[in-house]
Tab-separated table of C-alpha atoms in Angstrom:
chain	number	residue	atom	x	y	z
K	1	UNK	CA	0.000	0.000	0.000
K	2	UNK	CA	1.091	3.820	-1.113
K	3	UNK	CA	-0.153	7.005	0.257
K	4	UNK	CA	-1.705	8.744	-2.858
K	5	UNK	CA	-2.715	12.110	-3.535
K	6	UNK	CA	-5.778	12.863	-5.854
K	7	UNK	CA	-6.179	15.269	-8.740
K	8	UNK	CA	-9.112	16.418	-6.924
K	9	UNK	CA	-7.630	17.071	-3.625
K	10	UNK	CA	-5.449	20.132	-5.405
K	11	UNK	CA	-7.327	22.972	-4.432
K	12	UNK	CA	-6.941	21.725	-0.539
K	13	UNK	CA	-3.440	20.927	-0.864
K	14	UNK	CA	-2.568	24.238	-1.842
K	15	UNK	CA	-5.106	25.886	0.707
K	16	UNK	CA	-2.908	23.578	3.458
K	17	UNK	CA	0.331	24.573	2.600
K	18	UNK	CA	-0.934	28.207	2.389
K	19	UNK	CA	-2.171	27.874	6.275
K	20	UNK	CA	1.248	26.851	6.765
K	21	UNK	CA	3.461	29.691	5.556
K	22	UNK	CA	3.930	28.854	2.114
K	23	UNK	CA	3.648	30.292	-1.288
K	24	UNK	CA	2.606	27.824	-3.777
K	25	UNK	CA	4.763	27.939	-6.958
K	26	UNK	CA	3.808	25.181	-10.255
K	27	UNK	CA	4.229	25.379	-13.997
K	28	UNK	CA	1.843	27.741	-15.445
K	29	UNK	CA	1.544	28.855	-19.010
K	30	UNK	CA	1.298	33.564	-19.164
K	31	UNK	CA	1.990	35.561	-21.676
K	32	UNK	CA	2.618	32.868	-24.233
K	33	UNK	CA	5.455	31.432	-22.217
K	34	UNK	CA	5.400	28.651	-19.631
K	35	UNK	CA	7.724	29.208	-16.597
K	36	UNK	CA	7.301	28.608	-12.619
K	37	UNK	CA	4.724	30.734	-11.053
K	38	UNK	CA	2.724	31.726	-8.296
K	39	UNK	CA	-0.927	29.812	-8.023
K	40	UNK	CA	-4.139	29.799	-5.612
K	41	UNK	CA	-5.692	27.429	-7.883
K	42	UNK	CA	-5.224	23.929	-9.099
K	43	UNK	CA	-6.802	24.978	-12.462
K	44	UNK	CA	-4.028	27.599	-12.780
K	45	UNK	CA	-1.268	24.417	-13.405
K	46	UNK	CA	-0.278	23.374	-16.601
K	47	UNK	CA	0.658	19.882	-15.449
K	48	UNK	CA	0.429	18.595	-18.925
K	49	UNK	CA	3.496	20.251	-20.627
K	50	UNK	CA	6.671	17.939	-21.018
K	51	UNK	CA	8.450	21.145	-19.613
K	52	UNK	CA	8.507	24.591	-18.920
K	53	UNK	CA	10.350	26.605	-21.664
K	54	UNK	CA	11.899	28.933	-18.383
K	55	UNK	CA	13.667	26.532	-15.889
K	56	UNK	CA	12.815	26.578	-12.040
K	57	UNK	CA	16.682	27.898	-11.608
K	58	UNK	CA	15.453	31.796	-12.306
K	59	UNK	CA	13.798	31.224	-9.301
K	60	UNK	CA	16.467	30.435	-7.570
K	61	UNK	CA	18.953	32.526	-9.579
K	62	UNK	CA	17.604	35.675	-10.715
K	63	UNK	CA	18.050	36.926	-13.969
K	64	UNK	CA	19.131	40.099	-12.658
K	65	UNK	CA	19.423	40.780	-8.349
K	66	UNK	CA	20.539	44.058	-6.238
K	67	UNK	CA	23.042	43.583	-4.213
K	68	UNK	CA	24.122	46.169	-2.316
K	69	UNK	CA	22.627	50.193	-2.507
K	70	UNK	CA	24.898	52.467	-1.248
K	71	UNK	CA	25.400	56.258	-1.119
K	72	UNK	CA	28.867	58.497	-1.442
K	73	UNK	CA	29.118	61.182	0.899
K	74	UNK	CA	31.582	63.506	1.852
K	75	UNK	CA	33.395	61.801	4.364
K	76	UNK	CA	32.144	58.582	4.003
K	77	UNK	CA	30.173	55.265	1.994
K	78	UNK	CA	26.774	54.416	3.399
K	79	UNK	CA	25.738	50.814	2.185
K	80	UNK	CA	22.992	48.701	2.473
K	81	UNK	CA	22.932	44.993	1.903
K	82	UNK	CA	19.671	43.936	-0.079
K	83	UNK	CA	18.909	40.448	1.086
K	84	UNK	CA	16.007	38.476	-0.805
K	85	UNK	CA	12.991	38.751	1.724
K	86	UNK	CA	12.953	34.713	3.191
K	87	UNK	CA	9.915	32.895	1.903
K	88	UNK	CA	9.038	29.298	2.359
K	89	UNK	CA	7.966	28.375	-1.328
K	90	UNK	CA	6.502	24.860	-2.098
K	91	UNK	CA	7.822	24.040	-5.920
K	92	UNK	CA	4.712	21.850	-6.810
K	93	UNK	CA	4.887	19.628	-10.545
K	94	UNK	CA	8.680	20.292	-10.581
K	95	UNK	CA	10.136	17.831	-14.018
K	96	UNK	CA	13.143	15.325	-12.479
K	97	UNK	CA	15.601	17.378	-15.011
K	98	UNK	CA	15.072	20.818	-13.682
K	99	UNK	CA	15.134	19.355	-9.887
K	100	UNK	CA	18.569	17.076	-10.758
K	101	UNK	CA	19.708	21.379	-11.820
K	102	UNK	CA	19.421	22.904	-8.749
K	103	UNK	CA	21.586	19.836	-6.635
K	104	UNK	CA	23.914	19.990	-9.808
K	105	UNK	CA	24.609	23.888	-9.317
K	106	UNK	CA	24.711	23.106	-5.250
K	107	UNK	CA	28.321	22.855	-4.791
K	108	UNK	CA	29.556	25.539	-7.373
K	109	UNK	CA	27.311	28.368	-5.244
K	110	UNK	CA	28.492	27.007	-2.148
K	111	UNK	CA	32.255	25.942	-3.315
K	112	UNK	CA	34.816	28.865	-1.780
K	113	UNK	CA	32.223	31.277	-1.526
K	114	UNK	CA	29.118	30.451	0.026
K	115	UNK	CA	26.263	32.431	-1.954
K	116	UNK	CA	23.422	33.129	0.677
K	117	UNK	CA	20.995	34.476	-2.158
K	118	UNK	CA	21.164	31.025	-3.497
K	119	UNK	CA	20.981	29.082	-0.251
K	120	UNK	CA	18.598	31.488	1.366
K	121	UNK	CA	16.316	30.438	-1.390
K	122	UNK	CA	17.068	26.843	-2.017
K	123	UNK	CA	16.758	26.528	2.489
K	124	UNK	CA	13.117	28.072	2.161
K	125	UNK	CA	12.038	26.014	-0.870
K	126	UNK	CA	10.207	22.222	-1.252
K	127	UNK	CA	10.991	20.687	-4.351
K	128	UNK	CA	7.866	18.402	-5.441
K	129	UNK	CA	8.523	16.191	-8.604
K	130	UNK	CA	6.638	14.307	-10.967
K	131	UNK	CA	7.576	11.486	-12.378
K	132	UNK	CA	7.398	12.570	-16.786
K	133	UNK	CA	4.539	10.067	-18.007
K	134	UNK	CA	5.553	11.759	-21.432
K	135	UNK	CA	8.699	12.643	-23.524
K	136	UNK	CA	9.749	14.258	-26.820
K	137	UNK	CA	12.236	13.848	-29.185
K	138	UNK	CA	14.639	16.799	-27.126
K	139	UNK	CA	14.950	14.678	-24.112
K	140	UNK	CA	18.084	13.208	-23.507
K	141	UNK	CA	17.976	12.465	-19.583
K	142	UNK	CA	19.588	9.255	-19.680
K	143	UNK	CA	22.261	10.266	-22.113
K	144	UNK	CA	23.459	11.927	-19.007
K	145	UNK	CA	22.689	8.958	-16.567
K	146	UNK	CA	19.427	10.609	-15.253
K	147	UNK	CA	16.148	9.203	-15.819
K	148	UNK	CA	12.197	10.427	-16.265
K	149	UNK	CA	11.714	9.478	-12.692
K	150	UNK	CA	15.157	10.475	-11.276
K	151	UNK	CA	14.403	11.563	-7.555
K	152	UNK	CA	18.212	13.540	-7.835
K	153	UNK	CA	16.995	17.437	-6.066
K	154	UNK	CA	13.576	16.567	-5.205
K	155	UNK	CA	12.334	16.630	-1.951
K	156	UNK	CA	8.865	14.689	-2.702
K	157	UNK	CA	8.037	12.634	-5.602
K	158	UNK	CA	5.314	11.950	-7.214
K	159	UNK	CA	4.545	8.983	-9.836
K	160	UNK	CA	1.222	9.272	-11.546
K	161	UNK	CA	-1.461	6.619	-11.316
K	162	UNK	CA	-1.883	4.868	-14.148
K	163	UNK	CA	-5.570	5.909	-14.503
K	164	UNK	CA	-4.483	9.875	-14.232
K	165	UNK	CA	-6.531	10.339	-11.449
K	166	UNK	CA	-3.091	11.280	-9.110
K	167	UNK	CA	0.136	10.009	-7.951
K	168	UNK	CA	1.493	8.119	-5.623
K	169	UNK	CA	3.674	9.977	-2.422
K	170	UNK	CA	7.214	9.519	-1.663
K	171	UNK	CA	8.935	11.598	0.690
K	172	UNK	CA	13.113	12.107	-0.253
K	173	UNK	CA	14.020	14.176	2.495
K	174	UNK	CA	13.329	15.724	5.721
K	175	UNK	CA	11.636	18.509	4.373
K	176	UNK	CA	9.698	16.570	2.211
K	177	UNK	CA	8.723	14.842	5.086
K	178	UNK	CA	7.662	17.499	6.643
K	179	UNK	CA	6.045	19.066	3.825
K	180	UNK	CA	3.747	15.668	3.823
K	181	UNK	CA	3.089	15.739	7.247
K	182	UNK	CA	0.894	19.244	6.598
K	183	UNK	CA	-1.341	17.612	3.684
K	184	UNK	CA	-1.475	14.000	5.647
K	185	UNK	CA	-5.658	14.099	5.896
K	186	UNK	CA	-5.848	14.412	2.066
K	187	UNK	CA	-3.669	11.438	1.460
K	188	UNK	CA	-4.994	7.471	0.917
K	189	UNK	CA	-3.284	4.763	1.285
K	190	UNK	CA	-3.580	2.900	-1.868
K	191	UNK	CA	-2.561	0.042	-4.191
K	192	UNK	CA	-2.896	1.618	-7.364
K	193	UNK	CA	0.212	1.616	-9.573
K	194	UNK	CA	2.502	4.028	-11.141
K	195	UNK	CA	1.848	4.427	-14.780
K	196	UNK	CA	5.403	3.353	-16.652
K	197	UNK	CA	7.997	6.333	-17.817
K	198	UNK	CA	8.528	6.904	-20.807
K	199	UNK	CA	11.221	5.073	-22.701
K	200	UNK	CA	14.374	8.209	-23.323
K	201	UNK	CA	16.576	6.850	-26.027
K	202	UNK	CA	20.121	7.163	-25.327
K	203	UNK	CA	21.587	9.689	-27.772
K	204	UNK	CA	25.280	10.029	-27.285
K	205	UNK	CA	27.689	8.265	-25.376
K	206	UNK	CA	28.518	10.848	-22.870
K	207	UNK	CA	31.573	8.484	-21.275
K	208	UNK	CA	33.160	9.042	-25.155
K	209	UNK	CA	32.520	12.246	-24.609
K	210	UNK	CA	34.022	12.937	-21.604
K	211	UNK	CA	37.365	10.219	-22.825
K	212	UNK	CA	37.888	12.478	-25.488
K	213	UNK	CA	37.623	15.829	-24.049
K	214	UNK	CA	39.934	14.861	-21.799
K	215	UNK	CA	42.422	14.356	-24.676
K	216	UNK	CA	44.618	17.760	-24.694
K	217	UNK	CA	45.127	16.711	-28.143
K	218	UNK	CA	41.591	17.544	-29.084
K	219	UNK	CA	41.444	21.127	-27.636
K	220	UNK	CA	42.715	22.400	-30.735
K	221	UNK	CA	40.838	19.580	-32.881
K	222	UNK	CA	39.229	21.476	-36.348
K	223	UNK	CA	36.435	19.739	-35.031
K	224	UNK	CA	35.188	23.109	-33.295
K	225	UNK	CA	35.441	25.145	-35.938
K	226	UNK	CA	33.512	22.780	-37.806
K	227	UNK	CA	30.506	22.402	-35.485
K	228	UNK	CA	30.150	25.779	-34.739
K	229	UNK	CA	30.062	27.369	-37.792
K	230	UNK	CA	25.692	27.424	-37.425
K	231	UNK	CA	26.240	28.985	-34.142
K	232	UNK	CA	25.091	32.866	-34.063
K	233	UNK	CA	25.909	33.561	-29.822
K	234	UNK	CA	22.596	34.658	-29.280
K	235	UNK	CA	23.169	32.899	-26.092
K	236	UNK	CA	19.310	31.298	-25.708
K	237	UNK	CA	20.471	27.707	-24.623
K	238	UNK	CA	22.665	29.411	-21.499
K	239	UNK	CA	19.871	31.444	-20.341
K	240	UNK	CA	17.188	28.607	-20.680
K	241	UNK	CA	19.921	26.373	-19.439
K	242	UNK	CA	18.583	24.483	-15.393
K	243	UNK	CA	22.567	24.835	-14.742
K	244	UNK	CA	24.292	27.187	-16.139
K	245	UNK	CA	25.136	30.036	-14.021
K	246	UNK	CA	27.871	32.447	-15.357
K	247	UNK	CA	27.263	36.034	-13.826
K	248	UNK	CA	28.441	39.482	-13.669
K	249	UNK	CA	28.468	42.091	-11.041
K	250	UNK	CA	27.587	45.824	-12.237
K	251	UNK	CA	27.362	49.386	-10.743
K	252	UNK	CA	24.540	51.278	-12.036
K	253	UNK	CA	24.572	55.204	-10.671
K	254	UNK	CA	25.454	58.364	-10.454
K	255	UNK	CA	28.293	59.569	-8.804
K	256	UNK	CA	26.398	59.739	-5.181
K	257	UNK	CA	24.601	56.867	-4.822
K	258	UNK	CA	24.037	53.407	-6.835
K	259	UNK	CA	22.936	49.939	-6.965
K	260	UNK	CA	26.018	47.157	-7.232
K	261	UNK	CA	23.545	44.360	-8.883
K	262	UNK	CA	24.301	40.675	-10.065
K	263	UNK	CA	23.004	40.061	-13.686
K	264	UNK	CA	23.765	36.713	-15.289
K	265	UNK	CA	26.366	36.580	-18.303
K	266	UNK	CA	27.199	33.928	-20.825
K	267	UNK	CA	29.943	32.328	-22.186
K	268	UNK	CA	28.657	32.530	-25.721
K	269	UNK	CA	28.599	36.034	-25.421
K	270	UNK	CA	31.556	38.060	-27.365
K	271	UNK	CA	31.901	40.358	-24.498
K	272	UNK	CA	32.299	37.727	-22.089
K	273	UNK	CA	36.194	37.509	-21.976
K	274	UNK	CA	36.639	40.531	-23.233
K	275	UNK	CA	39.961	42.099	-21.470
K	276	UNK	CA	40.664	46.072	-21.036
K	277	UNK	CA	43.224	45.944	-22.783
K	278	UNK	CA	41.090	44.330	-25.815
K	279	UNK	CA	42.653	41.231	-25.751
K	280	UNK	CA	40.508	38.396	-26.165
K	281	UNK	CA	41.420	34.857	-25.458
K	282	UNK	CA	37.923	33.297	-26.410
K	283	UNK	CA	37.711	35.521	-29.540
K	284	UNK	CA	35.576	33.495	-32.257
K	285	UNK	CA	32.192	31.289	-31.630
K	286	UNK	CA	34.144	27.783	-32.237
K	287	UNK	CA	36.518	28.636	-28.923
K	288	UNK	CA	33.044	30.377	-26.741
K	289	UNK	CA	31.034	26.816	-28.423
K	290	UNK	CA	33.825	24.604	-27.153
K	291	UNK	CA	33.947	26.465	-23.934
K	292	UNK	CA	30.599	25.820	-22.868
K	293	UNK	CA	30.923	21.825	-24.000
K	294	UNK	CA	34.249	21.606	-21.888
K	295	UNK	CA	32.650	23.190	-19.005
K	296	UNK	CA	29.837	21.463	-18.740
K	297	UNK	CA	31.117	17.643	-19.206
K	298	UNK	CA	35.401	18.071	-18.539
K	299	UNK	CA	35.556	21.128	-15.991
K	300	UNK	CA	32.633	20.927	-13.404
K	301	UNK	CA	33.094	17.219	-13.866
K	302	UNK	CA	36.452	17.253	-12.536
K	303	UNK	CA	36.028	20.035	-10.161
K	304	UNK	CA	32.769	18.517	-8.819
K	305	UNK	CA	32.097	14.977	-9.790
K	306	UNK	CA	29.592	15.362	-12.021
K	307	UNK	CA	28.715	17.030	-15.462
K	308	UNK	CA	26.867	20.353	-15.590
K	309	UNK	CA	23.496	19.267	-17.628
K	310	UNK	CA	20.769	17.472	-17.055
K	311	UNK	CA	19.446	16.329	-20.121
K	312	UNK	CA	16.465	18.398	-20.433
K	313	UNK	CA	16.686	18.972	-23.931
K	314	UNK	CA	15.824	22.901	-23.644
K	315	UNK	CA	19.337	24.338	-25.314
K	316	UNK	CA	18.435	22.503	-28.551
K	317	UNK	CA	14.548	22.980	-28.487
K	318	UNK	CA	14.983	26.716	-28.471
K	319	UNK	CA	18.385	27.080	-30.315
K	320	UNK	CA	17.519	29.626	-33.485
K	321	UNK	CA	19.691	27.808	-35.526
K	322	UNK	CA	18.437	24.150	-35.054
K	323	UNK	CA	21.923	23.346	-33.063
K	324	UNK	CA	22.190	22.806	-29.585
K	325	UNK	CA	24.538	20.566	-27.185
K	326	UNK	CA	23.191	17.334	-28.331
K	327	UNK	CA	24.266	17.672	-32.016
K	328	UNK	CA	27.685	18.309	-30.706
K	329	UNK	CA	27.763	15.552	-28.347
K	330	UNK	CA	26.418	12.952	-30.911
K	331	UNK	CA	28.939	14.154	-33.167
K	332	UNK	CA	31.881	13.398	-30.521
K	333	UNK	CA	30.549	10.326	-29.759
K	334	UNK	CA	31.103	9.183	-33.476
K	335	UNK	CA	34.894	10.649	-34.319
K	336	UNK	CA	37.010	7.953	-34.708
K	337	UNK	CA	39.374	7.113	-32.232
């Protein structure tokens, strides 16, 4: 037997959390753009997308977030640290990829520096999953050893039913726990099974991938000119990204007073190694193109223990130019060795 929560018991789920300090947060569809937001409502979901086109990481990572305000007088600096406000969020119909994100980016935000915007957030926040019950031909979580019911980030998950009338209840971690506790009378116990996940073909062989990055010989491999001749640096697949996180810190003022904000960057981006003395050591798209695949499955892997991407399939399902990291990746896996 499995505690299950029904479709129909939405509205009072979110009505219980509310009664206990949190804002409700799900996939809704504004504006012609699905992202994370705010809802009172079940009927305000859009449970049935395969994913959000925004991750759940600007939530957690603003696109753009002050600082520090500050004023110049004449003898002295007046400053002002601008902390987020704390807010206990519930993350309700969260997809395994974007969860497996935000415990990807973890240790980089908490690595020599430990960022308190992030943690603040991610300490305040419930991650509820659901198990995918679809797919399309972008996904590629088990290319990257995830799966569509990878529990990797979330703090509840949820398999649906195989009649669609709810999911079954699995607690991952203390705060999920708790979390459950609060909705407890809405929950059944129940033998109903999970429906089955969808089948994710594997599309590259990302242990290739990482043997031959890895190879100093290939860092200067024609190969990068090659594949990223399409490439225009219009930096989409960063920004839609669940784990990238490059940023940059920026004054905006007059000369008395001013805001020192953190707005995020990309290494696609021209401008992003840009020197003062106009130097650039990352100074056409193949070198930006092959940073961002090093990075991702060579750098954080051996800084970290594990490659920066989760397989969502969102850098090559918005990419203007029909490119994308999986094209490159498939590509690697074929060179001959």
């Amino acid at each position: 037997m499995t505690r299950i929560l029904l479709r129909n018991k939405l509205d009072d789920c979110i009505a219980a959390w509310q009664k206990a300090g949190f804002s409700v947060l799900a996939p809704v569809k504004r504006h012609e753009m699905s992202s994370f937001g705010e809802v009172r409502k079940a009927d305000e979901m859009a449970l049935d997308l395969v994913l959000t086109e925004r991750t759940i990481k600007d939530q957690f990572f603003p696109q753009t977030e002050p600082l520090i305000k500050y004023k110049i007088g004449k003898h002295q600096i007046d400053s002002e640290t601008m902390t987020p406000p704390e807010k206990k969020r519930v993350f309700f119909g969260v997809r395994p990829c974007d969860a497996s994100g935000l415990a990807i980016d973890d240790p980089l935000f908490g690595w020599d520096y430990k960022d308190d915007y992030w943690f603040g957030r991610r300490e305040n926040s419930v991650i509820v999953t659901i198990a995918c019950s679809q797919a399309d031909d972008f996904c590629m979580c088990t290319s990257v050893k995830l799966s569509p019911d990878s529990t990797k980030g979330a703090d509840v998950m949820l398999r649906p039913l195989s009649d669609g009338s709810g999911w079954q209840v699995e607690a991952m971690s203390d705060r999920g726990t708790a979390l459950v506790e609060t909705i407890s009378s809405l929950l059944q116990e129940s033998s109903a099974e999970a429906a089955p996940v969808p089948q994710v073909a594997e599309k590259f062989d990302v242990e290739k991938v990482m043997e031959w990055l890895a190879d100093k010989e290939n860092f200067e491999s024609q190969f990068w000119k090659d594949i990223a001749l399409r490439c225009v640096g219009c930096g989409s697949c960063t920004f839609l990204c669940p784990t990238c996180h490059c940023f940059d810190i920026q004054d905006e003022g007059d000369t008395y007073q001013g805001i020192r904000r953190k707005n995020w960057d990309s290494c696609s981006f021209a401008l992003f190694t840009m020197h003062t003395s106009g130097h650039n050591p990352r100074n056409t798209q193949s070198t930006r193109w092959r940073q961002r695949i090093m990075h991702k499955f060579n750098y954080y892997q051996g800084k970290f223990g594990v490659n920066s991407c989760t397989g969502c399939g969102r850098c090559t399902r918005q990419c203007p130019v029909d490119m994308g990291i999986t094209e490159t990746l498939q590509a690697i896996t074929n060179l001959p060795r």
